[in-house]
PDB file of C-alpha atoms and ligand atoms in Angstrom:
ATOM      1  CA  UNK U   1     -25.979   9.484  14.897  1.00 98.00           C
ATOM      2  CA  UNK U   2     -23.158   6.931  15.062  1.00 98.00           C
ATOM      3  CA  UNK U   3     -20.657   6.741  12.231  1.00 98.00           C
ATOM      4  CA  UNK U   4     -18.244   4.547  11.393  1.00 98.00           C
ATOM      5  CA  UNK U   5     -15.849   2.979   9.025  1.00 98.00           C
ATOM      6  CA  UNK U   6     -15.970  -0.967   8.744  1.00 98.00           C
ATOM      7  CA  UNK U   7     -14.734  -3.975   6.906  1.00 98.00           C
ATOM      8  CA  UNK U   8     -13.604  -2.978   3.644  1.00 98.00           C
ATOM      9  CA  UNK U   9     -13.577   0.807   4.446  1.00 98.00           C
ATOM     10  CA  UNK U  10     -17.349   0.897   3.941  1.00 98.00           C
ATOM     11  CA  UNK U  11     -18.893   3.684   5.672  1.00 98.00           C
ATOM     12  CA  UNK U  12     -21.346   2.232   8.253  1.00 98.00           C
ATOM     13  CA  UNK U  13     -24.378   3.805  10.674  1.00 98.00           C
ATOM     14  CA  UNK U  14     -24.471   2.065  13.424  1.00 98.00           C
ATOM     15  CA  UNK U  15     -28.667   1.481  14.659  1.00 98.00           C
ATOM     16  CA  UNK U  16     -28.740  -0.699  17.970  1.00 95.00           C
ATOM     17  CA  UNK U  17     -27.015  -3.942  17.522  1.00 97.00           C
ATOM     18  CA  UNK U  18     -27.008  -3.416  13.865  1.00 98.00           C
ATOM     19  CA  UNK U  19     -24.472  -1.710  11.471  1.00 98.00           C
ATOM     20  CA  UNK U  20     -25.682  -0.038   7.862  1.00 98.00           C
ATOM     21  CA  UNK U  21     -23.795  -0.025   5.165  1.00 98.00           C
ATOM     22  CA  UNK U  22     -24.419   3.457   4.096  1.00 98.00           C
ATOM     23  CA  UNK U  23     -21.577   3.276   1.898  1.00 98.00           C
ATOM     24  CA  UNK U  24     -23.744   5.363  -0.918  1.00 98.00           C
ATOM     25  CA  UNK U  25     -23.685   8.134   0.966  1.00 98.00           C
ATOM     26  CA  UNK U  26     -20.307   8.794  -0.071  1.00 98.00           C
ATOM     27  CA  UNK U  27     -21.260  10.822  -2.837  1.00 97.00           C
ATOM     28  CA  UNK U  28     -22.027  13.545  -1.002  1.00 97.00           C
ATOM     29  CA  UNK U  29     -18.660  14.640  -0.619  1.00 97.00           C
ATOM     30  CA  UNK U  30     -17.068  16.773  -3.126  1.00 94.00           C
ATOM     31  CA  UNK U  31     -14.544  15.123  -5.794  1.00 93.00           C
ATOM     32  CA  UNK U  32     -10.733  14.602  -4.474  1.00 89.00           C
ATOM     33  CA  UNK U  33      -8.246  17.254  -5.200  1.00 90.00           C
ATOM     34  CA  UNK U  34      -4.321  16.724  -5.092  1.00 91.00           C
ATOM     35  CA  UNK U  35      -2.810  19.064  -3.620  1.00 92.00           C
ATOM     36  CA  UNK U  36      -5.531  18.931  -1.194  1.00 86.00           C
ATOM     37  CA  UNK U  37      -6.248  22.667  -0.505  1.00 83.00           C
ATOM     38  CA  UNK U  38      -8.000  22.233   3.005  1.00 89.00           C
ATOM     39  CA  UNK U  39      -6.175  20.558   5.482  1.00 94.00           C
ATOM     40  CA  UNK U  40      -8.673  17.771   7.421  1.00 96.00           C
ATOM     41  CA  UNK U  41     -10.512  14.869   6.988  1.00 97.00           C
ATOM     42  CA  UNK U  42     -13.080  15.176   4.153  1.00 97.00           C
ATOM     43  CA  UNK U  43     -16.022  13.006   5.644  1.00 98.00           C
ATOM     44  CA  UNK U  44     -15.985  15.466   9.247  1.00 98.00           C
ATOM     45  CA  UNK U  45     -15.742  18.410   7.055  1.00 98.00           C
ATOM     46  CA  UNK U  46     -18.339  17.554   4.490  1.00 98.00           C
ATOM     47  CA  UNK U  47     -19.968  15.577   7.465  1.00 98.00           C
ATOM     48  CA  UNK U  48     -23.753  17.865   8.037  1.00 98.00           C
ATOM     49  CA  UNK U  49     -23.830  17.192   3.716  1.00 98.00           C
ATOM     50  CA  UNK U  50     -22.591  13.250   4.434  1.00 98.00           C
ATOM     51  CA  UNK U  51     -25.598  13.151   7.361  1.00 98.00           C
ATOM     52  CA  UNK U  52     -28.252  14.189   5.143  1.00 98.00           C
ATOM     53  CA  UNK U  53     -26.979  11.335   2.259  1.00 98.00           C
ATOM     54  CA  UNK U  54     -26.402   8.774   5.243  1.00 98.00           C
ATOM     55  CA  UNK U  55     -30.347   9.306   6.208  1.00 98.00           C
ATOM     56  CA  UNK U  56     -31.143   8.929   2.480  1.00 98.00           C
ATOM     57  CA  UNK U  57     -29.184   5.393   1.844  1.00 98.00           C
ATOM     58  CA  UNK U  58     -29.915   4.033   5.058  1.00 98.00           C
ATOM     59  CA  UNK U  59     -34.007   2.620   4.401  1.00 97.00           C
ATOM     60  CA  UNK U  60     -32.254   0.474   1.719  1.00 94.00           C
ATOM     61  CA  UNK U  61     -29.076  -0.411   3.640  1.00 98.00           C
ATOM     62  CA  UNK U  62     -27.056  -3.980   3.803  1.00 98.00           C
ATOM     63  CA  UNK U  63     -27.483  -5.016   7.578  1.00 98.00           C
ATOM     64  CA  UNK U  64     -24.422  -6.277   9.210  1.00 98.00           C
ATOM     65  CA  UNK U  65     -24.310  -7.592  13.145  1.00 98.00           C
ATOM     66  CA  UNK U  66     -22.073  -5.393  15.129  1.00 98.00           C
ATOM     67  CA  UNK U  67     -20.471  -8.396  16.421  1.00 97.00           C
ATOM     68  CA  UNK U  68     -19.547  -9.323  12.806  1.00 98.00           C
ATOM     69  CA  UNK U  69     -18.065  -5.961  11.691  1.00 98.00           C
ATOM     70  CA  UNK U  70     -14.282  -5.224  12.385  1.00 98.00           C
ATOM     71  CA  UNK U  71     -14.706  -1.427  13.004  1.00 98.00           C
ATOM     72  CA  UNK U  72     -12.081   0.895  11.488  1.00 98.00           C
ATOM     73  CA  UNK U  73     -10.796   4.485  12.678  1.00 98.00           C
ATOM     74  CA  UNK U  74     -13.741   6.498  12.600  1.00 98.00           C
ATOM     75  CA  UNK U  75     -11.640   9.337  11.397  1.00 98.00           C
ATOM     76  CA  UNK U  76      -9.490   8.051   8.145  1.00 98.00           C
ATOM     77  CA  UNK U  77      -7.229  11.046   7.837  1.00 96.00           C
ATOM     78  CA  UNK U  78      -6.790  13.201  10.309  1.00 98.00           C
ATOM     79  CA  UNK U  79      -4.681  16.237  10.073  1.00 97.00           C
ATOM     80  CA  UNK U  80      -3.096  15.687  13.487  1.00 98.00           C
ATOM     81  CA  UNK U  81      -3.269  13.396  16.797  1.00 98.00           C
ATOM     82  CA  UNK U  82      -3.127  15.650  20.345  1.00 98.00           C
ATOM     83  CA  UNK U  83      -2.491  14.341  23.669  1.00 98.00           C
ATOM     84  CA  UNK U  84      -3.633  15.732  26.382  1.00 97.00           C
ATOM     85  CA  UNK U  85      -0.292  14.520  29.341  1.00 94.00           C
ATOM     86  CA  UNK U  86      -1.730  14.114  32.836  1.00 89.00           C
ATOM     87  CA  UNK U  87      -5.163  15.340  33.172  1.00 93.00           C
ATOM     88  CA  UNK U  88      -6.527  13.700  36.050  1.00 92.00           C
ATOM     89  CA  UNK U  89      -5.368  14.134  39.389  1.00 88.00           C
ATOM     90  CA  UNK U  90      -5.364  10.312  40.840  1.00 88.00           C
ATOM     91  CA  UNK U  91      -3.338   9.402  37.536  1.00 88.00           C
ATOM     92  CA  UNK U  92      -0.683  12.656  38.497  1.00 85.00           C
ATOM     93  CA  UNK U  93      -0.513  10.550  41.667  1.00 86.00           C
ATOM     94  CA  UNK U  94       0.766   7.378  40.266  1.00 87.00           C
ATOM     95  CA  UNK U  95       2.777   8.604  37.695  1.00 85.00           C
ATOM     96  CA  UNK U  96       4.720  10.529  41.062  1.00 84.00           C
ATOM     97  CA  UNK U  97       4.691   7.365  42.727  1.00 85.00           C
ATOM     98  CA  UNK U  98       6.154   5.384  40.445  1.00 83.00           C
ATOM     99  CA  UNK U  99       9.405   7.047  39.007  1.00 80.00           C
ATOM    100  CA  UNK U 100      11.257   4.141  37.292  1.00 80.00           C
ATOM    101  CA  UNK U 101       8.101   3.798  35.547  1.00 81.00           C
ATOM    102  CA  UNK U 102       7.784   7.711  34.754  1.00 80.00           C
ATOM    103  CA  UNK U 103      11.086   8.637  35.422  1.00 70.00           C
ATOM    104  CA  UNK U 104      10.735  11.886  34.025  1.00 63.00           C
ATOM    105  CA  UNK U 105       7.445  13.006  35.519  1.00 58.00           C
ATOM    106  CA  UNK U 106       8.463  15.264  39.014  1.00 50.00           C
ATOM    107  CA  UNK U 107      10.223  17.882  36.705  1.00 56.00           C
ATOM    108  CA  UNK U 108       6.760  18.826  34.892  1.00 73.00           C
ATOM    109  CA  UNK U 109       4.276  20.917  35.746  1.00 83.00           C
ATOM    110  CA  UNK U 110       0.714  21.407  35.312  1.00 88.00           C
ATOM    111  CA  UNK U 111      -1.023  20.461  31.983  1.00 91.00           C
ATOM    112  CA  UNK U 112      -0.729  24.073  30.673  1.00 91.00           C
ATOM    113  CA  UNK U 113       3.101  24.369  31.634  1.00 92.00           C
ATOM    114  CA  UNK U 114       3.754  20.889  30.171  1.00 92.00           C
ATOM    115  CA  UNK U 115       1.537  21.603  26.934  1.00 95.00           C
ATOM    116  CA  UNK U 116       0.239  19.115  24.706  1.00 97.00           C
ATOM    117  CA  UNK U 117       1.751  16.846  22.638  1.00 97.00           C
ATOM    118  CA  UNK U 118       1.573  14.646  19.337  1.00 98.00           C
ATOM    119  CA  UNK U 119       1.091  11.318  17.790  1.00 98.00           C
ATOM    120  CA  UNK U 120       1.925  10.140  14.547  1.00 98.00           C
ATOM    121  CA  UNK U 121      -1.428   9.776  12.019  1.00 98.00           C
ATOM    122  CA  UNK U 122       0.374   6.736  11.098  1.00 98.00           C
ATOM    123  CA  UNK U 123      -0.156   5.355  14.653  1.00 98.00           C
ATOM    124  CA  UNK U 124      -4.271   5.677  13.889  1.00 98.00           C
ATOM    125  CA  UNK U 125      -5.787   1.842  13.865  1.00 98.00           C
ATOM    126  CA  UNK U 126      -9.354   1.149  14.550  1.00 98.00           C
ATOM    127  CA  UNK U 127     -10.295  -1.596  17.332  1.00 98.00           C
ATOM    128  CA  UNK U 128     -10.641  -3.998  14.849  1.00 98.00           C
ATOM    129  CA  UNK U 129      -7.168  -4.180  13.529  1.00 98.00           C
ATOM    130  CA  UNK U 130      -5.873  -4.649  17.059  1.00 98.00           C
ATOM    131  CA  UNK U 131      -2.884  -3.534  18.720  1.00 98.00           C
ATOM    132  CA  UNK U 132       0.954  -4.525  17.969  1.00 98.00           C
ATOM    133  CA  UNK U 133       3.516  -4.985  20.636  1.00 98.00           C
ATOM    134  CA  UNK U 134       7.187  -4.274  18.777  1.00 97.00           C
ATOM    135  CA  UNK U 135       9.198  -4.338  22.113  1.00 96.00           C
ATOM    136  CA  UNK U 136       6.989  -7.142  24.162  1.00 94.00           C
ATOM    137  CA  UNK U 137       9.896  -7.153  26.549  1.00 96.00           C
ATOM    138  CA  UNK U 138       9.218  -3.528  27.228  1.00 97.00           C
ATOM    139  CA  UNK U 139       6.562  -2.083  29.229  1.00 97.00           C
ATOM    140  CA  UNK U 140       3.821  -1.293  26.838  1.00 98.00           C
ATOM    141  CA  UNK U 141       0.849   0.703  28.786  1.00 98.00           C
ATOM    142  CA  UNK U 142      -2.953   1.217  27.927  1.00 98.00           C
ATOM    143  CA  UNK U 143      -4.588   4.587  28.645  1.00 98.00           C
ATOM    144  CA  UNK U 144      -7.971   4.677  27.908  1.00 98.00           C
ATOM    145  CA  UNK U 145      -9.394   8.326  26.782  1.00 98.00           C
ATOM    146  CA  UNK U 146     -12.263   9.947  25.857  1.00 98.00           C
ATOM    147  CA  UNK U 147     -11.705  11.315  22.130  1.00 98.00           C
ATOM    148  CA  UNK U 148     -12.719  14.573  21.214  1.00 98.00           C
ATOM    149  CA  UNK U 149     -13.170  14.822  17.178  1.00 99.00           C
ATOM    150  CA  UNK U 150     -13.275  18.426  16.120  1.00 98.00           C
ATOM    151  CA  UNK U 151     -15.824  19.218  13.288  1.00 98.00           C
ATOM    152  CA  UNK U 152     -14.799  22.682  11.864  1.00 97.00           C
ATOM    153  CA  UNK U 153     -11.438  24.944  11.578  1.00 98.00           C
ATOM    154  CA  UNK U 154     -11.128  26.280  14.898  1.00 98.00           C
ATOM    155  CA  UNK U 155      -8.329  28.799  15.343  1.00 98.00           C
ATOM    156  CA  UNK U 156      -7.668  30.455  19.036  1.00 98.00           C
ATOM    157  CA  UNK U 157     -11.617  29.980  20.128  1.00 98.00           C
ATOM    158  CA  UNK U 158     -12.896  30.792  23.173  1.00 98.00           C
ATOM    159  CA  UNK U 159     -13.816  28.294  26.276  1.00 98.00           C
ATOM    160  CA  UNK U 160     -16.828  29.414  26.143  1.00 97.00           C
ATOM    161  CA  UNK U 161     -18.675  27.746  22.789  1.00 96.00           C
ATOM    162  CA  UNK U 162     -16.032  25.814  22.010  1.00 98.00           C
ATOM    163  CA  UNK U 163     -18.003  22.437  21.772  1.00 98.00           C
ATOM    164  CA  UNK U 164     -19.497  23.783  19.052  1.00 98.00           C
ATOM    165  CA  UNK U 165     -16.072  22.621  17.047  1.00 98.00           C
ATOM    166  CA  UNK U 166     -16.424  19.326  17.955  1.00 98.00           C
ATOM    167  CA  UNK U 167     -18.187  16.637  15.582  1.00 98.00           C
ATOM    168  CA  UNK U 168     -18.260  13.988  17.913  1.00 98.00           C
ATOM    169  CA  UNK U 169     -16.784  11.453  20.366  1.00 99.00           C
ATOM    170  CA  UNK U 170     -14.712   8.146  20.035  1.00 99.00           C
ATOM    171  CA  UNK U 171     -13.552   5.574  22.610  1.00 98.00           C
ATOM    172  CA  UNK U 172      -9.889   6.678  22.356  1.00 98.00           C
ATOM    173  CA  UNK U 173      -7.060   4.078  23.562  1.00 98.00           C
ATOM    174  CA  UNK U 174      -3.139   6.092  24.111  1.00 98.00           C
ATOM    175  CA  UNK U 175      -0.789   3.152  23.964  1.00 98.00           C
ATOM    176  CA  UNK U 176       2.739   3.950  25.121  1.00 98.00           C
ATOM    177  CA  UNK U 177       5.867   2.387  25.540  1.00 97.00           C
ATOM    178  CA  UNK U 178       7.488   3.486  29.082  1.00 96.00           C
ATOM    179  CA  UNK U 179      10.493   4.411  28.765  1.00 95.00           C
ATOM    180  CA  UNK U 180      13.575   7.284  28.536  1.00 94.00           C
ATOM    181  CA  UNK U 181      12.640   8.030  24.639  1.00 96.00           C
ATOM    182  CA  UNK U 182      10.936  11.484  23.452  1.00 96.00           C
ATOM    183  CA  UNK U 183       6.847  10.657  24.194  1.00 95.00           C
ATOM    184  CA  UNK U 184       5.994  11.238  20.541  1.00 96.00           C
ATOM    185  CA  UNK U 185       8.176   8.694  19.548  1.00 98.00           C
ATOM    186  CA  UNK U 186       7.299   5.561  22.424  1.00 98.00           C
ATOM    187  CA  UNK U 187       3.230   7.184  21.324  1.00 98.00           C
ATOM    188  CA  UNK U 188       3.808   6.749  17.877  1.00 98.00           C
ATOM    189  CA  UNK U 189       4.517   3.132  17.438  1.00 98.00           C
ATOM    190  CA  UNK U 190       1.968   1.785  14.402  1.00 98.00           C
ATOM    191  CA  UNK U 191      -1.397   0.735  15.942  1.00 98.00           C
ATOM    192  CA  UNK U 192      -0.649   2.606  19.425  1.00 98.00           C
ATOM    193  CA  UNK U 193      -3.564   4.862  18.699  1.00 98.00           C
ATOM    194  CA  UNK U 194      -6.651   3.317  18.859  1.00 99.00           C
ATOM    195  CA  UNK U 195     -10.138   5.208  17.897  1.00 98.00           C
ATOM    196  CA  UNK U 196     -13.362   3.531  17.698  1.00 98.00           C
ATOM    197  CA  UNK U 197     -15.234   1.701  17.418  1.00 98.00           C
ATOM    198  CA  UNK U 198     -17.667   4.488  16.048  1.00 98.00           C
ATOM    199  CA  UNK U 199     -18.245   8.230  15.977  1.00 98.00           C
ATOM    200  CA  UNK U 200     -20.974   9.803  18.494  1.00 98.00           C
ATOM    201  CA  UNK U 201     -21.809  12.592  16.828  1.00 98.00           C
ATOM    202  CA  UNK U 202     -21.931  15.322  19.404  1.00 98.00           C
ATOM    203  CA  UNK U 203     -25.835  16.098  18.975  1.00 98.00           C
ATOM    204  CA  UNK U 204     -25.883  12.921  21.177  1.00 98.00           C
ATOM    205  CA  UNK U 205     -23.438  13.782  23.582  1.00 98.00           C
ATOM    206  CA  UNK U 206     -24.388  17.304  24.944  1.00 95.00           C
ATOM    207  CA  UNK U 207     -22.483  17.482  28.471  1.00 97.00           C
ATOM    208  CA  UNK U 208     -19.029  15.609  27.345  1.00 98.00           C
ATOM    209  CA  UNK U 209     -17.571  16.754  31.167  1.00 98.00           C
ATOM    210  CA  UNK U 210     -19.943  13.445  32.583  1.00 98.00           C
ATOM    211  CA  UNK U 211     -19.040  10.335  30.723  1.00 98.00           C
ATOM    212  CA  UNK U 212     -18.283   7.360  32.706  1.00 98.00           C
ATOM    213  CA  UNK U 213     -15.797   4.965  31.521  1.00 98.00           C
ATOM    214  CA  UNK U 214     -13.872   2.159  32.120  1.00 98.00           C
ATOM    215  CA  UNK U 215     -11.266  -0.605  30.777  1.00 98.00           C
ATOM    216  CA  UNK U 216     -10.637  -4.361  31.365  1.00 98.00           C
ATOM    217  CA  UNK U 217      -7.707  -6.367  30.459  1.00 98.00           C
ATOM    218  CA  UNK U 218      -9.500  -9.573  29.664  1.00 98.00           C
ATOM    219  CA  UNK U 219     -12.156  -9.000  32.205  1.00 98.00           C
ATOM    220  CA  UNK U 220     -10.595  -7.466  34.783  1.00 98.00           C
ATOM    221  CA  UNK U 221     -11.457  -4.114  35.473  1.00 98.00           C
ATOM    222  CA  UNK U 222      -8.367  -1.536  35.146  1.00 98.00           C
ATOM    223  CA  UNK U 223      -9.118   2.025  34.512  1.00 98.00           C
ATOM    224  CA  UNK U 224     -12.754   3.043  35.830  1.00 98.00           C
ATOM    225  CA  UNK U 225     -13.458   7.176  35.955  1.00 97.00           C
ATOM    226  CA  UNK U 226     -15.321  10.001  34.827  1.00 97.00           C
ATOM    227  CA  UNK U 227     -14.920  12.603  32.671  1.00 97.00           C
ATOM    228  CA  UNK U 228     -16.295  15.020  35.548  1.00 97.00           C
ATOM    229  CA  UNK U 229     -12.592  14.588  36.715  1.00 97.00           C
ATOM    230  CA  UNK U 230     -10.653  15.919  33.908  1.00 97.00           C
ATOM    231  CA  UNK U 231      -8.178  18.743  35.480  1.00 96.00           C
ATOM    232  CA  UNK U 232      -8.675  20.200  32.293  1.00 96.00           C
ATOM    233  CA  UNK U 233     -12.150  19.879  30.885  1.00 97.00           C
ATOM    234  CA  UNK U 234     -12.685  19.583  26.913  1.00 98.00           C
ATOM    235  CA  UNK U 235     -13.857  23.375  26.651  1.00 98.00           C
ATOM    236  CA  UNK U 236     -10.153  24.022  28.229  1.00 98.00           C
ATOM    237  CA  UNK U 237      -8.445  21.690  26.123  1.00 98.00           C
ATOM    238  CA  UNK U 238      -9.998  23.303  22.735  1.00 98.00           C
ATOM    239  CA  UNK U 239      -9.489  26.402  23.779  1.00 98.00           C
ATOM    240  CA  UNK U 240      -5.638  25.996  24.778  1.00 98.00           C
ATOM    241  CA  UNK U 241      -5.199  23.964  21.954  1.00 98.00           C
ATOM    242  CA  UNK U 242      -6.293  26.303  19.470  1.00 98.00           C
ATOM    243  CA  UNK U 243      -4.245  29.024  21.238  1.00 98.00           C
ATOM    244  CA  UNK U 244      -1.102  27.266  19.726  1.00 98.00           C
ATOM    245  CA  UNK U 245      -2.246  25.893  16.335  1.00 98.00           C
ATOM    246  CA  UNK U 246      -5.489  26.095  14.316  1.00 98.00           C
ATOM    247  CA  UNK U 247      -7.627  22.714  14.974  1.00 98.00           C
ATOM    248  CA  UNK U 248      -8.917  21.188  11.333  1.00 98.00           C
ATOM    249  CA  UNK U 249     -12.058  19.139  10.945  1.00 98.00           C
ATOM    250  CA  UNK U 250     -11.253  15.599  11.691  1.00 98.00           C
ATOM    251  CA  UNK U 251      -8.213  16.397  14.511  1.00 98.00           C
ATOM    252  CA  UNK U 252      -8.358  13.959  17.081  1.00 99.00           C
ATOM    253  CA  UNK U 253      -7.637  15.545  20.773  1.00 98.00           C
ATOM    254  CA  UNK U 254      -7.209  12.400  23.419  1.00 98.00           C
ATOM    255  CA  UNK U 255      -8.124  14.289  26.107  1.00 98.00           C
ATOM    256  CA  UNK U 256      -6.084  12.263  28.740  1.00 97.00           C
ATOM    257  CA  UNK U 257      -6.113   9.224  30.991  1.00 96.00           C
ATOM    258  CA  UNK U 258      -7.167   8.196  34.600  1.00 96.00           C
ATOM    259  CA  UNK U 259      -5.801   6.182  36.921  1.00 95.00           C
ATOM    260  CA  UNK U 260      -4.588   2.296  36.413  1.00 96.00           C
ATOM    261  CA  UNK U 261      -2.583   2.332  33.284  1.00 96.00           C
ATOM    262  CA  UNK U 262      -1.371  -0.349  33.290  1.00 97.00           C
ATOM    263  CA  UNK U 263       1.087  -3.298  31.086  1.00 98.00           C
ATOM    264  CA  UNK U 264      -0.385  -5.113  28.338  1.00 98.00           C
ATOM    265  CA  UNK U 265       0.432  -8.658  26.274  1.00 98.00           C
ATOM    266  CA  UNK U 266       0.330 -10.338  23.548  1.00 98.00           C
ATOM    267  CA  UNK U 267      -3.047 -12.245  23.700  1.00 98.00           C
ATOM    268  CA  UNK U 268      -4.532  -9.609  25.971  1.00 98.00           C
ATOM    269  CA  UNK U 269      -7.934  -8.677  25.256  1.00 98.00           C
ATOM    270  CA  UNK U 270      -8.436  -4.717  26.188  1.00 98.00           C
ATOM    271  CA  UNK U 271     -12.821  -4.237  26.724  1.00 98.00           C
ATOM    272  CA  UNK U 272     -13.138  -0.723  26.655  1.00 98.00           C
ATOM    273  CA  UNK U 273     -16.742   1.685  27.470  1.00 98.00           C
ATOM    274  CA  UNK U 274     -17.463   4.991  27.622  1.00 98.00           C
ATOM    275  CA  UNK U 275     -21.299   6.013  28.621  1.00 98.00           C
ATOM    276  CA  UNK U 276     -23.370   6.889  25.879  1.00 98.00           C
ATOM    277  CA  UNK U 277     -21.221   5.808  23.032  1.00 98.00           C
ATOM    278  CA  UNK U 278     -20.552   2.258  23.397  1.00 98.00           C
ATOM    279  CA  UNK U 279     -17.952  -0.476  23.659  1.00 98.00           C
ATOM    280  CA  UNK U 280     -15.088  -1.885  21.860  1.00 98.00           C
ATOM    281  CA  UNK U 281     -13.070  -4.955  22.230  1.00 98.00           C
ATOM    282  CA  UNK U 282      -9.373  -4.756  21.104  1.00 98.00           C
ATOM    283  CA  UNK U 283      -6.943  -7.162  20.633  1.00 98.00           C
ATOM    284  CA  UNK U 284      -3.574  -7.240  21.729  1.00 98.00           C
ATOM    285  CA  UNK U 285      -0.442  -9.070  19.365  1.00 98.00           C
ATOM    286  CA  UNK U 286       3.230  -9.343  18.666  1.00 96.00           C
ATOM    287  CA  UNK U 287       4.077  -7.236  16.192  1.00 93.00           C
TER     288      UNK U 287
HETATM  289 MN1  LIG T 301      -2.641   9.730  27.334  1.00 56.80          MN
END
């Protein structure tokens, strides 16, 4: 099933080249509490409840043309963003070959020893809203990333089963600003965190580790790879992950880019695919 969150925040299912509004289905999930006592995002934790409704409202749904909708996060409140720092080999490459571009990069080590790191929620924009340049005289990058969306509470789990905390997958985009800064602040810029433009849910997805993908910057091909090369695979990445902090339904792990990052601006148009969840099309602006 493909989920996502369109327009108006209406909650869509998306069926070929068509999206649902399946917004009814919202009543599956239980009534809003403040303080919220579970940490996540209510639709992913509530989501096998949110399914079932989503199958019941869509025979009547309003029909929208993908084309038409301006696709949202699919996750609307995660409890955290994770970043997975150099995670395939031909990107470690470049990032060594180019140190006034990654000036810090030859005094880390391996994905473990560097460990992961975080991105502001506030960051979180869907493909439709586009992405905002602040500094356009600085070197803002893409890094297009398969995103991992875990499903359930998932505190120091095991490599082996750990799929089985993930909901789905998301076309995920990193933007950065290069530079001396801390990472989480040059990640964390509003709108450098691009999910979308739907969630997979991971009945569709069974072998994550072979996804090819790729990303154009208004047609011309930049990043193209495979998820067969992560160093560390998504298993790992749970695992590890969860080793540190507990995982909540609705955490978003970008599990890393490949080789080709590369400088975006304004008025580029970023085409991004990953293999059996789609496409998404996003916009780059001055802020
Ligand atoms: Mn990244």
């Amino acid at each position: 099933m493909k989920i996502c969150w369109f327009d108006d925040h209406r909650l869509g299912l998306v069926e070929q080249d068509h999206v649902l509004d399946v917004s009814a289905a919202l009543k599956a999930l239980p009534a809003p509490r403040y303080p919220a006592v579970e940490k996540g995002d209510p639709l992913i934790a509530n989501l096998a409840a949110v399914r079932e409704a989503i199958r019941e409202a869509a025979p009547g749904a309003r029909r929208i043309p993908v084309k038409d909708a301006t696709f949202l996060s699919p996750v609307a409140a995660p409890s955290k963003i994770i970043g997975v720092p150099v995670n395939y080999i031909k990107h470690a490459e470049e990032a060594a070959s180019q140190t006034d571009v990654f000036p810090l990069r030859h005094q880390q080590g391996s994905v473990q020893e560097q460990g992961f790191f975080l991105k502001a929620n506030s960051s979180l924009v869907g493909p439709g809203e586009g992405v905002r340049l602040r500094f356009p005289e600085r070197r803002s990058d893409h890094e297009m990333e398969l995103g991992v969306v875990i499903g359930k509470y998932a505190n120091n789990v095991p490599e082996d089963g750990a799929l089985g905390y993930v909901a789905g997958y998301c076309i995920a985009l990193d933007m950065v600003v290069r530079g001396p800064e801390d990472r989480s602040f040059r990640k964390s810029i509003d709108t450098y965190s691009v999910a979308g433009p739907w969630l997979a849910t991971a009945d569709e997805i069974p072998d994550p580790g072979h996804l090819a993908f790729s990303l154009a910057v208004n047609g011309e091909v930049r990043q193209a790879s495979n998820t067969q090369f992560l160093i560390l695979n998504i298993q790992k990445q749970i695992a590890f992950a969860s080793q540190w902090y507990a995982l909540h339904p609705g955490d978003i792990i970008m599990t890393g880019t490949c080789e080709g990052v590369s400088r975006v601006l304004p008025g580029d148009v970023m085409h991004c695919e990953i293999e059996k969840i789609g496409a998404m099309d996003v916009r780059v602006e001055a802020a």
